[in-house]
Amino acid sequence: MCFFLSLSLAGVGCNSVEKKIYVHLNNTVPCVRLLNATHQIGCQSSLSGNVGVLHVLESEENLDWVLKTGPNPPYLVILESPLFTRPIMMKLKNGSSRVAGVAVVAPNANPPKGFSPHTTCPNENTGVYTEEYDPAFAHCNVTMWNPLGNGLSYEEYDFPIFSMKDDNDTQIIRQCYLDHNRAVNGSTPQYPLCAMQLYSHMSAVTDTATCMRRNDINFSISPEMVCDPLGDYNVWASTRPINNTAKGHKMFESVVIAAARLDSRSFFFDIAPGAESGVSGFVTLLAAAQALRNATQEAQPNRTILYTFFQGETFDYIGSSRMVYDMQSNQFAVDLDNVHSVLEIGQVCIVNSFSNLCVLLKTLTTASRGLNVSVEEPGFSQPLPPSSFQRFLRARPIPGVVIEDHQSAFTNRFYESMYDNAEYLNVSYPTNMTPEEQLEFVTETAKALTEVATMVARALYIQAGGAETQLSSINADPQTVTRMLYGFLVRTNNSWFQQLIPSDLASHLGKLGHTFLKISEPTLLVQYLLANLTGSTPNITQDNCQNQREDEEDKESKHVRPKALNTAPPNSTQREGYCVRSTVRLSKALSPAFDLRDYTSTNFSTWTESRWKSIKGRIFLVASHDLEADMLFSAGREPANATY
């Protein structure tokens, strides 16, 4: 075990000594600890960080050096991405007394083979198929939705695991290993050896009930929370104003819910682009909402379309289960009796034989005429794939359709991984384009999603009772789609997004992250995008924006959401405010289990995230144990500078 001696020497600044001893690592992202009703998953270091001698794993056969024969354990293992597999990780986990941690080098291009650290049966215990309801379909007995899932994200590791970009830091680590640690021709590496220290100590342990109880019994003046429920906000809007002040059932109101999920995850905290699993769906729904703006105002259908964007669906349907719970508890603008049907951007699948389902499928077929999109019903009986719609069906039989690009198992080879990114969705641009040119360039992926968005918009219009004669005028905008794909998958901090959100938030674009402890960047962006794409811009001053009502007779100003936004006029860099009147709102995406204090619930999500204080890594040269002991009794001097 390596240890350190801190010396304070006259005339030697501590910072200068540290800089000569340590190389601090940038662009590192940890695996963190999550907990639920029964156990904990994820990774952590000791309180003072885990220290190990660096070992770059070159092949699976080379594991023997780490786990058995290497003379200087514990080792901190550097894994190239092809070796980040379940067999190797399980061997490292089981030999953890000789493993101080793992650092995975993230490649600059996606791997040729599929990789999904999620389970093979996502959300299998919180959907509609259970031992009580249709047990033949429970636990993915009929269709294994994510056959490439290796379950790494749901294992517990008692050492830290970090992801590192393949950049200058990684080259320094490799060179340090080659110079000091690599065994040549069977020889034993000699001191000094290159070592690494990773800090990612997690405060929460055991399960959600334990960490929430520890949150409650902290009697200090400044109590320290040890975990937080996973949560965020759902975003929703309606094609007609709905009185949100009076909750619960609305007489003579019938709504068609158009749904998509906002969230995604991966093995590593905050690297979850979710290109196919999330972004493709909610971008399609946003584009469909924009396509319907004029049609629903000029020839308003009989039913209201309710656009809903759910957060936390990856973790046992947090967002959708909360909305259903609020509808059942008269805490939402409408209740389940007001819900006519559901159309979700997911997979095309039919549920049971409700009378409206034939109409729904016929509607989709009609809406796809003249488009480069085909609608097919699965040719065999199978359950719904993992989808928010399942939480509505769990409450009551509601007709609905889930749309996606496959009929059985996922075609997504990188489901819930850091590789489900722009490259995988084929969002690419000609070389030598500036960021502004890329923002405006209509990619082939954008063209394809525009077709799907047009079909969805037309289907929603018909389902809401609109006339088929209006369909030809309902078309999604490829320019809007390509800008959204660029913004969510390539560069969040771009000129278009800056125009759509308030100036005090624009400076933080790209830095807000996917945190579950407050409103996340995707939620914030979708909120303002939806307001701009579906709202109107009254000609009023910014000061009067928040006081706007629908009309003079309107007694409830809260059913419209005017937003003062900022944009730069043509040929100007000075941003000016403008007002947008929209029906966009946020609603809580927090599992009802935490309101009910039912931390062992089997009905609702119980996921929490541990808190932590420091996430960092550094490398340095470590002396032999004998030399370290000698240093305790001899005068120190400023160390020599080791440069890589």
XYZ file of C-alpha atoms in Angstrom:
644
model
C 0.000 0.000 0.000
C 1.473 3.393 -0.969
C 1.412 6.324 1.453
C 2.375 9.977 1.293
C 4.391 12.307 3.515
C 3.489 16.009 3.414
C 6.489 18.244 4.162
C 6.424 21.990 4.773
C 9.877 23.283 3.905
C 11.200 26.801 4.422
C 11.487 28.653 1.147
C 9.530 26.047 -0.833
C 5.926 26.856 -1.784
C 3.511 23.973 -1.299
C 1.842 24.611 -4.656
C 5.132 24.502 -6.519
C 6.009 21.204 -4.819
C 2.622 19.732 -5.687
C 2.915 20.773 -9.322
C 6.277 19.029 -9.527
C 4.942 15.840 -7.940
C 1.464 15.493 -9.447
C -0.076 15.686 -12.898
C -3.754 16.460 -12.409
C -6.120 14.888 -14.909
C -8.689 16.886 -16.861
C -11.775 15.588 -18.675
C -12.416 12.706 -16.295
C -15.970 11.538 -15.633
C -16.828 9.082 -12.832
C -19.228 6.254 -12.357
C -21.317 7.306 -9.332
C -23.475 5.481 -6.787
C -27.232 5.063 -7.189
C -29.590 3.350 -4.740
C -33.111 1.959 -4.820
C -35.463 0.056 -2.527
C -33.299 -3.057 -2.354
C -29.635 -2.276 -3.044
C -26.933 0.077 -4.297
C -25.173 0.139 -7.662
C -22.258 2.057 -9.116
C -18.786 2.945 -7.883
C -16.872 4.844 -5.222
C -13.412 5.414 -3.773
C -12.302 5.519 -0.156
C -12.625 8.834 1.678
C -9.037 9.793 0.847
C -9.124 8.410 -2.687
C -7.862 5.108 -4.064
C -4.178 4.815 -4.993
C -2.714 2.138 -7.229
C 0.265 1.423 -9.453
C -0.688 2.075 -13.079
C -1.179 -0.915 -15.333
C -2.299 -0.524 -18.941
C -4.240 -3.687 -19.770
C -3.226 -4.795 -23.248
C -5.364 -7.935 -23.503
C -7.659 -10.098 -21.386
C -4.817 -12.588 -20.939
C -2.799 -9.770 -19.328
C -5.296 -9.712 -16.429
C -3.244 -12.332 -14.615
C -0.613 -9.674 -13.843
C -3.231 -7.519 -12.090
C -5.090 -10.307 -10.298
C -2.284 -12.735 -9.376
C 1.338 -12.280 -10.400
C 2.090 -8.538 -10.383
C 4.459 -7.764 -7.455
C 3.152 -4.264 -6.605
C -0.597 -4.367 -5.956
C -3.025 -2.769 -5.750
C -3.178 -1.754 -9.413
C -5.102 1.017 -11.078
C -6.056 -0.477 -14.420
C -6.188 1.544 -17.643
C -8.643 -0.022 -20.082
C -8.907 0.778 -23.764
C -12.580 0.788 -24.738
C -12.560 -2.631 -26.554
C -11.594 -4.229 -23.222
C -14.397 -2.528 -21.283
C -16.533 -5.686 -21.352
C -18.568 -7.579 -18.792
C -16.187 -10.597 -18.535
C -13.179 -8.359 -17.840
C -15.040 -6.058 -15.453
C -16.437 -8.983 -13.467
C -12.952 -10.457 -13.073
C -11.660 -7.102 -11.834
C -14.624 -6.762 -9.484
C -14.101 -10.222 -8.017
C -10.384 -9.593 -7.572
C -10.896 -6.176 -6.052
C -8.373 -6.660 -3.210
C -5.677 -6.189 -5.876
C -7.595 -3.536 -7.867
C -7.541 0.095 -6.718
C -9.648 1.380 -9.584
C -10.254 1.450 -13.327
C -9.882 4.238 -15.904
C -11.560 3.632 -19.264
C -10.193 5.507 -22.281
C -13.154 6.768 -24.291
C -12.404 6.438 -28.018
C -12.706 9.330 -30.450
C -14.922 7.189 -32.686
C -17.629 4.670 -31.868
C -16.610 1.005 -31.593
C -17.589 -1.265 -34.504
C -19.473 -3.674 -32.246
C -22.518 -2.890 -30.146
C -22.215 -1.965 -26.480
C -25.030 -1.441 -23.988
C -24.319 -1.366 -20.223
C -28.061 -1.410 -19.522
C -30.080 -4.542 -18.738
C -31.637 -6.771 -21.380
C -35.132 -5.991 -20.039
C -35.349 -2.260 -19.180
C -37.793 -1.246 -16.421
C -39.070 -4.795 -16.216
C -40.623 -4.444 -12.745
C -42.466 -1.135 -13.108
C -44.276 -1.426 -16.428
C -47.689 -2.853 -17.161
C -46.554 -6.478 -17.469
C -46.221 -8.058 -14.029
C -47.041 -11.287 -12.253
C -50.479 -9.793 -11.549
C -51.152 -8.396 -15.034
C -50.441 -10.566 -18.073
C -47.606 -12.617 -16.494
C -46.957 -14.343 -19.833
C -45.398 -11.090 -21.039
C -43.631 -10.206 -17.762
C -39.811 -10.061 -17.489
C -39.411 -9.933 -21.289
C -40.525 -13.564 -21.590
C -41.640 -13.018 -25.192
C -39.272 -10.325 -26.491
C -35.837 -9.518 -25.069
C -35.838 -5.823 -25.933
C -32.156 -5.064 -25.406
C -30.287 -8.259 -26.324
C -26.899 -6.493 -26.251
C -27.429 -5.330 -22.669
C -24.586 -6.512 -20.422
C -25.900 -5.030 -17.160
C -22.633 -3.277 -16.205
C -24.524 -0.131 -15.144
C -26.435 -2.152 -12.549
C -23.460 -3.769 -10.798
C -21.837 -2.525 -7.593
C -18.070 -1.907 -7.564
C -16.081 -1.127 -4.421
C -13.472 0.841 -6.357
C -13.704 3.991 -8.522
C -14.199 3.767 -12.292
C -13.523 6.853 -14.412
C -13.836 7.637 -18.100
C -11.051 9.670 -19.724
C -10.961 11.322 -23.119
C -8.265 10.045 -25.454
C -6.269 13.295 -25.326
C -3.004 14.691 -23.976
C -3.683 13.423 -20.421
C -4.106 9.902 -21.723
C -0.844 10.120 -23.659
C 0.950 11.255 -20.483
C -0.449 8.242 -18.626
C 0.613 5.817 -21.351
C 4.105 7.300 -21.492
C 4.455 7.186 -17.711
C 3.473 3.502 -17.781
C 5.931 2.695 -20.590
C 8.790 4.523 -18.882
C 8.327 3.061 -15.405
C 5.830 0.197 -15.095
C 5.850 -2.021 -18.145
C 7.542 -5.382 -17.614
C 10.069 -6.036 -20.401
C 11.055 -9.604 -21.287
C 9.657 -10.971 -18.047
C 11.574 -8.541 -15.823
C 10.062 -6.935 -12.727
C 9.552 -3.139 -12.996
C 11.803 -1.185 -10.628
C 10.918 1.802 -8.464
C 10.009 4.598 -8.846
C 6.721 3.437 -10.366
C 3.962 5.463 -11.962
C 0.801 5.566 -9.822
C -2.655 7.106 -10.023
C -5.074 8.348 -7.387
C -8.828 8.618 -8.038
C -11.239 10.458 -5.719
C -14.957 9.687 -5.906
C -16.109 8.979 -2.361
C -19.899 8.564 -2.105
C -21.845 9.563 1.010
C -24.801 7.172 0.687
C -24.726 3.424 1.360
C -26.954 0.327 1.379
C -30.294 1.419 -0.139
C -32.727 4.314 -0.517
C -34.522 3.720 2.787
C -31.185 3.896 4.633
C -29.942 7.059 2.962
C -33.295 8.873 3.314
C -33.360 7.957 7.006
C -29.841 9.381 7.385
C -31.042 12.558 5.674
C -33.759 12.888 8.327
C -31.668 12.281 11.463
C -28.922 14.815 10.800
C -29.127 17.235 13.753
C -26.290 19.576 12.771
C -26.898 23.310 12.228
C -25.812 22.822 8.628
C -27.119 19.316 7.907
C -25.381 17.342 5.208
C -27.655 15.352 2.941
C -26.241 12.026 1.829
C -28.530 11.335 -1.140
C -31.217 12.914 -3.293
C -34.219 11.373 -5.070
C -33.711 11.277 -8.820
C -36.010 13.917 -10.197
C -36.510 16.783 -12.583
C -39.522 18.276 -14.374
C -41.843 17.121 -17.111
C -42.580 19.666 -19.843
C -46.094 19.898 -21.266
C -48.219 22.157 -23.425
C -51.684 22.020 -24.988
C -53.072 23.166 -28.321
C -55.846 24.945 -26.418
C -55.478 26.683 -23.052
C -56.385 24.440 -20.128
C -57.143 25.999 -16.760
C -54.283 24.773 -14.600
C -55.490 26.567 -11.470
C -58.481 24.293 -11.008
C -56.978 20.791 -10.917
C -58.683 17.550 -11.833
C -61.467 16.627 -14.219
C -62.549 19.087 -16.899
C -66.083 18.752 -18.188
C -66.351 18.302 -21.968
C -62.546 18.176 -22.322
C -60.963 15.349 -24.310
C -57.194 15.213 -24.772
C -54.893 13.208 -27.020
C -51.538 12.799 -25.272
C -48.504 13.050 -27.558
C -45.527 11.811 -25.544
C -41.750 11.447 -25.724
C -39.033 10.911 -23.142
C -36.310 13.466 -22.407
C -33.750 11.511 -20.418
C -31.020 9.009 -21.095
C -28.131 7.545 -19.128
C -24.850 5.716 -19.514
C -22.350 3.946 -17.275
C -20.579 7.246 -16.601
C -22.221 10.235 -14.939
C -23.180 13.044 -17.307
C -22.088 11.345 -20.566
C -25.514 10.380 -21.857
C -26.182 11.868 -25.310
C -29.115 9.477 -25.920
C -29.195 10.242 -29.652
C -31.523 7.440 -30.710
C -32.993 6.457 -27.339
C -34.142 9.987 -26.439
C -33.203 12.879 -28.730
C -34.646 11.432 -31.941
C -38.021 11.022 -30.241
C -38.376 14.378 -28.525
C -36.967 16.279 -31.527
C -39.587 14.560 -33.687
C -42.359 15.553 -31.285
C -41.123 19.157 -31.065
C -41.090 19.366 -34.866
C -44.586 17.864 -35.023
C -45.829 20.423 -32.502
C -44.441 23.248 -34.639
C -46.074 21.764 -37.755
C -49.432 21.752 -35.963
C -49.267 25.334 -34.673
C -51.090 27.001 -37.569
C -53.474 24.114 -38.289
C -54.723 23.862 -34.705
C -55.312 27.620 -34.581
C -56.960 28.070 -37.982
C -59.035 24.856 -38.075
C -59.110 23.744 -34.465
C -59.966 20.036 -34.014
C -62.535 18.841 -31.473
C -59.988 17.429 -29.039
C -57.000 19.068 -27.386
C -53.530 17.713 -28.116
C -51.400 17.542 -24.964
C -47.677 17.491 -25.756
C -45.804 15.814 -22.907
C -42.058 15.351 -22.476
C -41.252 12.982 -19.613
C -38.092 13.069 -17.495
C -36.574 10.142 -15.577
C -38.155 7.393 -17.696
C -34.918 5.380 -17.672
C -35.263 4.945 -13.909
C -38.581 3.082 -13.655
C -40.716 5.705 -15.430
C -40.322 8.562 -12.936
C -41.942 11.268 -15.080
C -44.869 9.345 -16.535
C -45.715 7.583 -13.270
C -45.797 10.990 -11.560
C -48.146 12.464 -14.158
C -50.480 9.468 -13.910
C -50.374 9.695 -10.108
C -51.192 13.418 -10.234
C -54.067 12.757 -12.634
C -55.467 10.113 -10.292
C -55.055 12.457 -7.295
C -56.642 15.510 -8.966
C -53.302 17.315 -8.868
C -52.963 17.826 -12.625
C -54.798 20.062 -15.092
C -56.843 17.068 -16.348
C -57.536 13.556 -15.088
C -57.472 10.135 -16.709
C -61.158 10.427 -17.657
C -60.176 13.303 -19.930
C -57.572 11.195 -21.777
C -58.927 9.995 -25.118
C -55.797 8.195 -26.362
C -51.983 8.242 -26.327
C -49.481 8.475 -29.177
C -45.880 8.044 -28.051
C -42.725 8.376 -30.103
C -41.401 4.905 -29.426
C -42.262 1.737 -31.339
C -45.347 0.881 -33.398
C -47.200 -1.618 -31.270
C -50.846 -2.461 -30.640
C -52.196 -3.127 -27.148
C -55.238 -5.360 -26.675
C -58.324 -4.784 -28.824
C -59.871 -1.528 -27.675
C -62.251 -0.010 -30.196
C -60.141 3.068 -30.887
C -56.961 1.142 -31.689
C -57.988 0.258 -35.214
C -58.753 3.919 -35.721
C -55.308 4.865 -34.395
C -53.454 2.539 -36.757
C -55.637 3.617 -39.668
C -54.877 7.233 -38.724
C -51.130 6.616 -38.885
C -51.469 4.889 -42.243
C -53.502 7.793 -43.601
C -51.047 10.328 -42.210
C -48.066 8.618 -43.858
C -49.468 8.847 -47.406
C -47.172 10.729 -49.727
C -44.275 10.565 -47.245
C -41.135 8.463 -47.284
C -42.360 6.648 -44.157
C -44.064 3.266 -43.942
C -46.272 2.181 -41.043
C -46.326 -1.533 -40.262
C -48.075 -3.483 -37.533
C -45.997 -6.288 -35.974
C -46.971 -9.528 -37.646
C -47.139 -11.455 -34.379
C -48.477 -11.038 -30.874
C -46.029 -9.352 -28.539
C -46.056 -6.940 -25.608
C -45.417 -3.213 -25.702
C -41.736 -2.277 -25.574
C -40.501 -0.215 -22.609
C -42.500 3.030 -22.914
C -44.183 5.742 -20.858
C -47.527 4.532 -22.196
C -47.178 1.452 -19.984
C -47.697 3.601 -16.873
C -51.032 4.862 -18.258
C -52.093 1.298 -19.051
C -51.120 0.242 -15.555
C -53.740 2.693 -14.264
C -56.497 1.858 -16.747
C -57.083 0.563 -20.308
C -56.443 3.534 -22.600
C -56.061 3.123 -26.382
C -52.681 4.105 -27.730
C -49.825 3.533 -30.150
C -46.066 3.588 -29.628
C -44.003 4.472 -32.689
C -40.412 3.448 -33.329
C -38.120 1.937 -35.926
C -38.301 -1.755 -35.011
C -40.874 -4.471 -34.524
C -39.173 -6.633 -31.917
C -35.740 -6.202 -30.277
C -34.096 -2.770 -30.295
C -32.073 -1.897 -33.369
C -30.100 0.552 -31.208
C -26.685 -1.112 -30.738
C -25.623 1.428 -28.100
C -28.745 1.700 -25.953
C -28.097 3.809 -22.813
C -24.377 4.120 -23.487
C -22.025 7.014 -24.236
C -21.846 5.777 -27.841
C -25.517 6.564 -28.550
C -24.364 9.874 -29.993
C -24.389 12.090 -33.089
C -22.036 9.719 -34.903
C -24.351 6.768 -34.341
C -27.365 8.763 -35.557
C -25.290 9.739 -38.609
C -25.515 13.459 -37.846
C -22.465 14.513 -39.851
C -21.345 17.505 -41.875
C -19.075 18.237 -44.841
C -15.507 19.086 -43.846
C -14.347 22.672 -43.343
C -17.785 23.919 -42.296
C -17.962 26.596 -39.599
C -20.217 25.980 -36.574
C -22.803 28.392 -38.030
C -22.787 26.542 -41.345
C -23.208 23.216 -39.562
C -26.132 24.633 -37.593
C -27.968 25.447 -40.826
C -26.916 22.412 -42.891
C -29.823 19.975 -43.363
C -28.429 16.484 -42.776
C -29.900 13.275 -44.156
C -30.918 12.300 -40.615
C -32.796 15.594 -40.273
C -34.613 14.948 -43.537
C -35.683 11.475 -42.370
C -36.889 12.721 -38.965
C -38.771 15.541 -40.690
C -40.781 12.940 -42.603
C -41.573 11.100 -39.374
C -42.515 14.372 -37.644
C -44.876 15.247 -40.490
C -46.547 11.841 -40.190
C -46.878 12.231 -36.412
C -48.323 15.737 -36.749
C -50.915 14.653 -39.312
C -51.851 11.585 -37.269
C -52.328 13.708 -34.153
C -54.494 16.162 -36.066
C -56.786 13.411 -37.320
C -56.844 11.708 -33.918
C -57.874 15.013 -32.355
C -60.835 15.189 -34.733
C -59.358 17.381 -37.460
C -60.386 17.101 -41.089
C -58.284 15.073 -43.508
C -58.602 17.887 -46.039
C -56.192 19.935 -43.912
C -53.401 17.342 -43.905
C -51.487 18.629 -46.933
C -50.869 21.923 -45.128
C -49.290 20.186 -42.101
C -45.566 19.766 -42.711
C -42.589 19.672 -40.372
C -39.692 22.033 -41.072
C -36.363 20.327 -41.889
C -34.451 23.498 -40.931
C -35.871 23.365 -37.417
C -35.137 19.637 -37.124
C -31.520 19.994 -38.228
C -30.957 22.893 -35.806
C -32.354 20.852 -32.917
C -30.193 17.828 -33.751
C -27.116 20.046 -33.931
C -28.007 21.746 -30.649
C -28.715 18.600 -28.633
C -26.037 16.330 -30.113
C -23.185 18.506 -31.409
C -22.993 21.962 -29.818
C -25.453 23.137 -27.187
C -23.918 26.584 -26.966
C -24.974 27.793 -30.418
C -26.451 31.018 -31.745
C -29.971 29.613 -32.260
C -30.338 28.257 -28.722
C -28.921 31.514 -27.383
C -31.729 33.392 -29.126
C -34.435 31.187 -27.610
C -33.573 31.288 -23.925
C -33.194 34.220 -21.490
C -29.839 35.975 -21.594
C -29.041 35.106 -17.963
C -29.179 31.407 -18.896
C -27.573 31.650 -22.338
C -24.118 32.164 -20.836
C -24.395 28.779 -19.100
C -25.295 26.743 -22.176
C -23.271 23.563 -22.337
C -22.357 23.794 -18.647
C -25.644 22.931 -16.916
C -25.261 19.195 -17.405
C -27.809 16.427 -16.913
C -28.129 16.832 -13.162
C -31.070 15.221 -11.407
C -30.914 17.619 -8.452
C -32.519 20.633 -10.200
C -33.908 21.484 -13.608
C -31.575 19.973 -16.194
C -30.350 21.507 -19.412
C -32.483 19.306 -21.715
C -35.613 20.179 -19.721
C -34.814 23.880 -19.820
C -34.104 23.862 -23.545
C -37.204 21.849 -24.433
C -39.323 24.199 -22.323
C -38.193 27.255 -24.286
C -38.122 25.467 -27.633
C -41.702 24.269 -27.166
C -42.807 27.788 -26.192
C -41.222 29.278 -29.312
C -42.377 26.550 -31.698
C -46.011 26.537 -30.543
C -46.563 29.991 -29.040
C -47.394 33.418 -30.432
C -45.529 36.715 -30.090
C -47.857 39.554 -29.026
C -46.670 43.058 -29.856
C -46.114 44.296 -26.320
C -43.263 45.561 -24.224
C -41.076 43.241 -22.207
C -42.229 44.882 -18.965
C -45.859 43.971 -19.680
C -45.054 40.433 -20.792
C -45.781 38.623 -17.529
C -49.091 40.454 -17.017
C -50.662 39.220 -20.234
C -53.991 37.416 -20.302
C -55.715 35.626 -23.140
C -58.306 38.429 -23.368
C -59.938 41.107 -21.223
C -62.585 38.662 -19.971
C -59.990 36.146 -18.894
C -60.116 35.727 -15.103
C -57.316 33.165 -14.992
C -54.024 34.502 -16.302
C -52.151 31.368 -15.268
C -53.302 29.250 -18.188
C -50.975 31.140 -20.520
C -47.234 31.360 -19.995
C -45.800 34.515 -21.538
C -42.001 34.344 -21.548
C -39.665 37.287 -22.035
C -36.964 35.997 -24.349
C -33.963 37.653 -25.905
C -32.659 37.718 -29.446
C -30.380 39.878 -31.544
C -32.054 41.728 -34.437
C -30.542 41.333 -37.946
C -27.109 42.989 -38.334
C -26.894 43.565 -34.580
C -25.202 41.880 -31.647
C -27.367 43.640 -29.053
C -29.969 41.218 -27.709
C -33.496 42.574 -27.371
C -36.341 41.066 -25.399
C -39.585 39.825 -26.900
C -42.646 38.152 -25.417
C -43.956 34.689 -26.236
C -47.448 33.633 -25.200
C -47.670 29.878 -24.869
C -49.314 27.131 -22.849
C -45.987 25.527 -21.895
C -45.687 24.447 -18.281
C -43.464 22.361 -16.054
C -44.784 19.689 -13.717
C -42.921 17.678 -11.135
C -41.034 14.596 -12.307
C -40.404 13.160 -8.852
C -41.482 9.658 -7.922
C -44.625 9.579 -5.727
C -42.726 7.173 -3.442
C -40.907 10.157 -1.933
C -44.103 12.116 -1.258
C -45.594 8.992 0.302
C -42.308 8.245 2.130
C -42.639 4.705 0.825
C -38.966 4.028 0.183
C -39.498 0.313 -0.387
C -42.296 0.783 -2.932
C -42.752 -1.814 -5.642
C -45.203 0.397 -7.542
C -43.115 3.541 -8.006
C -39.468 4.341 -8.693
C -37.299 4.548 -5.573
C -34.025 5.593 -7.205
C -31.751 8.032 -5.391
C -28.307 9.378 -6.173
C -25.544 9.603 -3.594
C -23.938 12.944 -2.896
C -20.192 13.432 -3.116
C -17.666 16.176 -2.363
C -14.755 15.711 -4.711
C -14.277 14.083 -8.110
C -10.698 14.193 -9.387
C -7.716 12.162 -10.485
C -3.950 12.604 -10.636
C -0.773 10.659 -11.476
C 2.674 10.751 -9.873
C 5.793 8.676 -9.266
C 5.785 6.591 -6.107
C 8.926 5.430 -4.323
C 9.468 1.979 -2.865
C 8.084 1.177 0.582
C 11.615 1.035 1.987
C 12.464 4.503 0.686
C 9.177 5.912 1.976
C 10.013 4.578 5.441
C 13.494 6.121 5.274
C 11.930 9.512 4.476
C 10.265 9.526 7.862
C 13.688 9.911 9.503
C 15.618 12.036 7.037
C 15.458 15.679 5.993
C 13.483 16.342 2.860
C 14.380 18.432 -0.111
C 12.410 19.743 -3.056
C 11.842 16.803 -5.408
C 13.237 16.669 -8.878
C 10.895 17.622 -11.662
C 9.567 14.637 -13.630
C 8.133 15.684 -16.991
C 6.039 13.676 -19.424
